[in-house]
Short mmCIF file of C-alpha atoms and ligand atoms in Angstrom, two decimals:
data_model
loop_
_atom_site.label_atom_id
_atom_site.label_comp_id
_atom_site.label_asym_id
_atom_site.label_seq_id
_atom_site.Cartn_x
_atom_site.Cartn_y
_atom_site.Cartn_z
CA MET A 76 14.71 25.62 -46.35
CA THR A 77 15.20 28.75 -48.49
CA PRO A 78 14.89 31.90 -46.37
CA LEU A 79 12.19 34.33 -47.49
CA GLY A 80 13.17 37.82 -48.65
CA PRO A 81 11.02 40.95 -48.95
CA ALA A 82 10.41 40.22 -52.65
CA ASP A 83 9.01 36.77 -51.77
CA ILE A 84 6.43 38.45 -49.51
CA GLY A 85 5.29 40.57 -52.47
CA ALA A 86 5.11 37.42 -54.61
CA LEU A 87 2.73 35.86 -52.07
CA LYS A 88 0.25 38.70 -52.71
CA ARG A 89 0.55 38.28 -56.46
CA ARG A 90 -0.11 34.52 -56.07
CA GLY A 91 -3.13 35.28 -53.87
CA GLN A 92 -1.57 33.47 -50.90
CA ARG A 93 -2.38 35.03 -47.51
CA ILE A 94 0.63 36.05 -45.43
CA ALA A 95 0.97 34.90 -41.81
CA VAL A 96 2.89 37.23 -39.52
CA VAL A 97 3.45 37.00 -35.77
CA THR A 98 5.60 38.89 -33.32
CA ALA A 99 8.34 37.09 -31.39
CA TYR A 100 10.99 38.31 -29.00
CA ASP A 101 13.25 35.33 -28.31
CA ALA A 102 14.86 32.36 -30.05
CA PRO A 103 12.55 29.54 -28.84
CA SER A 104 9.41 31.45 -29.88
CA ALA A 105 10.95 32.36 -33.23
CA ARG A 106 11.90 28.69 -33.77
CA LEU A 107 8.29 27.62 -33.18
CA ALA A 108 6.90 30.34 -35.46
CA ASP A 109 9.37 29.42 -38.20
CA ALA A 110 8.58 25.70 -37.91
CA ALA A 111 4.83 26.42 -37.96
CA GLY A 112 5.17 28.10 -41.37
CA VAL A 113 4.88 31.75 -40.29
CA ASP A 114 6.09 33.88 -43.22
CA VAL A 115 7.25 36.95 -41.31
CA VAL A 116 8.44 37.17 -37.71
CA LEU A 117 8.19 40.73 -36.44
CA VAL A 118 10.34 41.76 -33.51
CA GLY A 119 7.75 44.34 -32.52
CA ASP A 120 8.41 47.22 -30.18
CA SER A 121 5.32 45.80 -28.45
CA ALA A 122 8.12 44.03 -26.55
CA ALA A 123 8.22 47.17 -24.39
CA MET A 124 4.87 46.04 -22.99
CA THR A 125 4.86 42.24 -23.47
CA VAL A 126 8.44 41.56 -22.39
CA PHE A 127 9.65 44.57 -20.39
CA GLY A 128 6.38 45.40 -18.62
CA TYR A 129 6.06 49.08 -19.62
CA ASP A 130 2.58 50.49 -20.21
CA SER A 131 3.42 51.82 -23.69
CA THR A 132 5.87 51.07 -26.49
CA THR A 133 7.85 54.32 -26.27
CA PRO A 134 10.44 53.50 -23.56
CA ILE A 135 12.13 50.58 -25.36
CA THR A 136 15.61 51.39 -26.67
CA VAL A 137 17.56 50.40 -29.77
CA ASP A 138 19.92 48.31 -27.62
CA GLU A 139 17.01 46.41 -26.06
CA MET A 140 15.43 45.82 -29.48
CA LEU A 141 18.81 44.63 -30.82
CA LEU A 142 19.12 42.06 -28.05
CA LEU A 143 15.68 40.62 -28.86
CA SER A 144 16.24 40.81 -32.63
CA ARG A 145 19.50 38.84 -32.38
CA ALA A 146 17.71 36.09 -30.46
CA VAL A 147 14.85 35.96 -32.96
CA ARG A 148 17.28 35.80 -35.88
CA ARG A 149 19.01 32.81 -34.29
CA GLY A 150 15.65 31.03 -34.01
CA THR A 151 14.62 31.30 -37.67
CA THR A 152 15.66 29.54 -40.84
CA ARG A 153 12.84 30.37 -43.30
CA SER A 154 10.77 33.28 -41.95
CA LEU A 155 11.60 36.86 -42.92
CA VAL A 156 12.70 38.73 -39.78
CA VAL A 157 11.56 42.36 -39.42
CA ALA A 158 12.78 44.57 -36.57
CA ASP A 159 10.67 47.49 -35.40
CA MET A 160 12.56 50.78 -35.25
CA PRO A 161 11.70 51.96 -31.71
CA PHE A 162 10.47 55.42 -30.80
CA GLY A 163 13.35 57.93 -30.96
CA SER A 164 15.43 55.87 -33.39
CA PHE A 165 14.05 57.43 -36.59
CA GLN A 166 12.57 60.79 -35.53
CA VAL A 167 15.70 62.95 -35.36
CA SER A 168 17.34 62.80 -38.79
CA ASP A 169 17.87 60.67 -41.88
CA ASN A 170 21.46 59.99 -40.82
CA GLU A 171 20.53 58.76 -37.34
CA THR A 172 17.72 56.65 -38.80
CA VAL A 173 20.08 54.94 -41.24
CA ALA A 174 22.75 54.47 -38.55
CA HIS A 175 20.24 52.75 -36.24
CA ALA A 176 18.84 50.58 -39.03
CA ILE A 177 22.35 49.52 -40.04
CA ARG A 178 22.87 48.27 -36.47
CA PHE A 179 19.75 46.09 -36.83
CA VAL A 180 21.06 44.62 -40.08
CA LYS A 181 24.72 44.21 -39.07
CA GLU A 182 24.48 43.37 -35.37
CA ALA A 183 21.19 41.45 -35.32
CA GLY A 184 21.12 40.12 -38.89
CA VAL A 185 17.48 41.09 -39.50
CA ASP A 186 16.18 41.21 -43.06
CA THR A 187 14.27 44.50 -42.88
CA VAL A 188 13.06 47.16 -40.49
CA LYS A 189 9.59 48.59 -39.80
CA VAL A 190 8.88 52.28 -39.37
CA GLU A 191 5.63 53.73 -38.02
CA GLY A 192 3.82 56.54 -39.83
CA ALA A 193 3.85 58.32 -43.19
CA GLY A 194 4.06 62.09 -43.94
CA THR A 195 7.45 63.27 -42.70
CA ARG A 196 8.53 59.61 -42.31
CA LEU A 197 8.57 59.19 -46.10
CA ARG A 198 11.97 60.88 -46.21
CA ARG A 199 13.26 58.32 -43.72
CA VAL A 200 11.93 55.45 -45.82
CA ALA A 201 13.74 56.87 -48.85
CA ALA A 202 16.97 57.25 -46.84
CA LEU A 203 16.76 53.66 -45.61
CA LEU A 204 16.15 52.32 -49.11
CA ASP A 205 19.04 54.42 -50.37
CA ALA A 206 21.21 52.63 -47.79
CA GLY A 207 19.97 49.30 -49.15
CA ILE A 208 17.62 48.48 -46.27
CA SER A 209 14.09 47.27 -47.04
CA VAL A 210 11.28 48.87 -45.09
CA MET A 211 7.87 47.75 -43.88
CA GLY A 212 5.44 50.64 -43.30
CA HIS A 213 2.83 50.89 -40.54
CA ILE A 214 -0.23 53.18 -40.56
CA GLY A 215 -3.56 53.48 -38.78
CA LEU A 216 -3.17 53.07 -35.04
CA THR A 217 0.55 53.66 -34.63
CA PRO A 218 1.22 52.97 -30.92
CA GLN A 219 4.33 55.19 -30.77
CA SER A 220 2.02 58.17 -31.44
CA VAL A 221 -0.68 57.05 -29.03
CA ASN A 222 -0.73 60.40 -27.19
CA ARG A 223 -1.21 62.38 -30.40
CA LEU A 224 -3.90 59.93 -31.54
CA GLY A 225 -5.75 60.34 -28.22
CA GLY A 226 -5.39 56.72 -27.06
CA TYR A 227 -5.52 53.21 -28.48
CA LYS A 228 -8.46 53.94 -30.79
CA PRO A 229 -9.36 52.74 -34.28
CA GLN A 230 -8.34 55.17 -37.02
CA GLY A 231 -9.91 56.13 -40.36
CA ARG A 232 -13.54 55.90 -39.30
CA THR A 233 -14.60 59.05 -41.18
CA ALA A 234 -14.51 59.54 -44.95
CA VAL A 235 -11.83 62.22 -44.57
CA THR A 236 -9.50 60.21 -42.29
CA ALA A 237 -10.06 57.07 -44.38
CA GLN A 238 -8.95 59.02 -47.47
CA HIS A 239 -5.85 60.20 -45.56
CA LEU A 240 -4.96 56.58 -44.80
CA LEU A 241 -5.37 55.66 -48.45
CA ASP A 242 -3.13 58.59 -49.44
CA ASP A 243 -0.53 57.56 -46.82
CA ALA A 244 -0.57 53.96 -48.04
CA HIS A 245 -0.03 55.10 -51.63
CA ALA A 246 2.81 57.39 -50.53
CA LEU A 247 4.54 54.58 -48.61
CA GLU A 248 4.23 52.29 -51.61
CA ARG A 249 5.68 54.99 -53.88
CA ALA A 250 8.49 55.58 -51.34
CA GLY A 251 9.44 51.91 -51.75
CA CYS A 252 8.03 49.99 -48.75
CA PHE A 253 7.75 46.26 -49.51
CA ALA A 254 4.65 45.84 -47.29
CA ILE A 255 2.49 47.92 -44.95
CA VAL A 256 0.92 47.06 -41.59
CA LEU A 257 -2.63 48.42 -41.26
CA GLU A 258 -3.55 48.60 -37.58
CA ALA A 259 -7.04 49.14 -36.14
CA ILE A 260 -8.83 50.56 -39.16
CA PRO A 261 -12.30 49.69 -40.49
CA ALA A 262 -12.41 46.61 -42.71
CA PRO A 263 -13.81 48.45 -45.78
CA VAL A 264 -10.98 51.00 -45.61
CA ALA A 265 -8.34 48.29 -45.26
CA GLY A 266 -9.97 46.40 -48.14
CA ALA A 267 -9.85 49.49 -50.38
CA ILE A 268 -6.19 50.11 -49.49
CA THR A 269 -5.34 46.45 -50.13
CA ARG A 270 -6.95 46.54 -53.58
CA ALA A 271 -5.31 49.87 -54.44
CA LEU A 272 -1.76 48.74 -53.65
CA THR A 273 0.50 46.28 -55.43
CA ILE A 274 2.49 45.65 -52.22
CA PRO A 275 0.96 43.46 -49.47
CA THR A 276 -1.04 44.85 -46.57
CA ILE A 277 -0.70 43.10 -43.23
CA GLY A 278 -3.71 43.72 -41.03
CA ILE A 279 -4.11 43.80 -37.27
CA GLY A 280 -7.64 44.82 -36.41
CA ALA A 281 -8.15 45.71 -40.07
CA GLY A 282 -10.47 42.95 -41.26
CA ALA A 283 -10.20 39.95 -43.53
CA GLN A 284 -9.47 41.66 -46.84
CA CYS A 285 -5.83 42.43 -46.03
CA ASP A 286 -3.20 40.31 -47.78
CA GLY A 287 -1.95 39.01 -44.46
CA GLN A 288 -2.54 39.17 -40.73
CA VAL A 289 -0.30 39.85 -37.76
CA LEU A 290 -0.92 39.07 -34.10
CA VAL A 291 1.12 39.80 -31.00
CA TRP A 292 2.58 36.59 -29.55
CA HIS A 293 1.42 37.17 -25.95
CA ASP A 294 -2.12 38.17 -27.03
CA MET A 295 -2.73 35.18 -29.31
CA LEU A 296 -1.34 32.66 -26.82
CA GLY A 297 -3.12 33.95 -23.73
CA LEU A 298 -0.04 35.40 -22.04
CA THR A 299 -1.26 39.00 -21.78
CA ALA A 300 -2.22 39.90 -18.22
CA GLY A 301 -4.27 43.04 -18.88
CA HIS A 302 -6.65 44.25 -21.57
CA VAL A 303 -6.56 42.44 -24.91
CA PRO A 304 -7.86 44.36 -27.96
CA LYS A 305 -11.11 43.09 -29.51
CA PHE A 306 -9.37 42.18 -32.76
CA VAL A 307 -7.27 39.47 -31.07
CA LYS A 308 -8.16 35.83 -31.51
CA GLN A 309 -6.71 33.79 -28.65
CA TYR A 310 -5.43 30.45 -29.99
CA ALA A 311 -4.22 28.99 -26.67
CA ASP A 312 -4.31 29.74 -22.97
CA LEU A 313 -0.63 29.40 -22.14
CA GLY A 314 -1.06 31.80 -19.22
CA ARG A 315 -3.41 29.31 -17.51
CA GLU A 316 -1.25 26.32 -18.53
CA THR A 317 1.87 28.01 -17.19
CA MET A 318 0.17 28.92 -13.93
CA ASN A 319 -1.04 25.31 -13.48
CA ALA A 320 2.47 24.01 -14.12
CA LEU A 321 4.09 26.48 -11.71
CA GLN A 322 1.56 25.78 -8.94
CA ALA A 323 2.13 22.02 -9.35
CA TYR A 324 5.90 22.61 -9.14
CA VAL A 325 5.61 24.73 -5.98
CA ALA A 326 3.40 22.06 -4.36
CA ASP A 327 5.84 19.27 -5.35
CA VAL A 328 8.87 21.13 -3.97
CA ARG A 329 7.10 21.93 -0.69
CA ALA A 330 5.91 18.32 -0.31
CA GLY A 331 9.31 16.84 -1.24
CA ARG A 332 7.82 15.08 -4.31
CA PHE A 333 10.39 16.69 -6.63
CA PRO A 334 13.03 15.68 -7.61
CA GLU A 335 12.43 11.93 -7.99
CA THR A 336 15.07 9.26 -8.70
CA GLN A 337 14.88 9.80 -12.46
CA HIS A 338 15.78 13.49 -12.02
CA THR A 339 18.98 12.81 -10.02
CA TYR A 340 22.53 11.66 -10.86
CA SER A 341 23.97 8.47 -9.37
CA MET A 342 27.64 7.52 -8.85
CA PRO A 343 29.37 4.13 -9.03
CA ASP A 344 28.99 2.15 -5.74
CA ASP A 345 32.77 1.85 -5.20
CA GLN A 346 33.20 5.63 -5.56
CA ARG A 347 30.29 6.30 -3.21
CA GLU A 348 31.84 3.96 -0.61
CA LEU A 349 35.22 5.71 -0.92
CA PHE A 350 33.54 9.10 -0.63
CA GLU A 351 31.58 8.01 2.47
CA ALA A 352 34.79 6.69 4.07
CA ASP A 353 36.57 10.00 3.32
CA LEU A 354 33.63 11.91 4.66
CA ALA A 355 33.59 9.87 7.89
CA THR A 356 37.33 10.60 8.39
CA PHE A 357 36.79 14.28 7.66
CA LEU A 358 33.90 14.54 10.16
CA HIS A 359 35.85 12.59 12.79
CA GLU A 360 38.92 14.86 12.46
CA LYS A 361 36.77 17.95 12.53
CA GLY A 362 35.48 16.73 15.89
O1 KIV B 261 5.05 46.23 -32.20
C1 KIV B 261 4.26 45.44 -32.72
O2 KIV B 261 4.04 44.32 -32.22
C2 KIV B 261 3.59 45.85 -33.94
C3 KIV B 261 2.48 44.99 -34.44
C4 KIV B 261 1.28 45.19 -33.62
C5 KIV B 261 2.21 45.24 -35.87
O3 KIV B 261 3.93 46.85 -34.48
#
């Protein structure tokens, strides 16, 4: 299977083929996503919440993201792998941004990185591209800036803020991003941005007119314990399934129903007899 590159994702838009993106944080999940035909696997910093149990995305570190990214890379053969640059890894300077992104490429083997925001971030995008690293943009609800945005709220719901999003999307395209995530923005605004750009838009809570869609693994599979945003479609209830399986296991262990013969190892009769004779001698000598 030929692995997809950033240019192939752009070609999907030009061919009018919708782009399927999902987050993943470990090798078995990435393997399933890859085999299911997912085009882009995003190692999202949502891992801070879904995997590490924080209540926001900001605490996750570069080292933690690298660990997850390496696992995801090992699970994929075809999907493009994008690593999210976590909060703090691209805010300080162009040099630090490039140094962190190089770690994602060299140590984790990811294809590209994702950076939240526009405005002052455009310089960072240019620096990354100058270092030969492709970049996915992300505008709208950018969870790393949740405090500045006043909470997990949809963005671009007024004519003025919608126009700002359009301007930001244009600027990210001009800066060289190969695709842009549009998170939690009204469908007509996402549609206008999608039509205005030549690069693909990947929507999450941004309506059906985007070139592709992304969902968070735990949300779409029913593994999220708390609040799930209204834009999530849940495709399975693995939380319930997993709970049923674990409760059945606990009951089996307590009742002595597990393990059964087929779960245990045997030994040749002659060896068992020798062992039992040795054991009898040992116990006798021990008194
Ligand atoms: O971190 C993440 O999972 C993301 C997606 C929601 C786009 O950035």
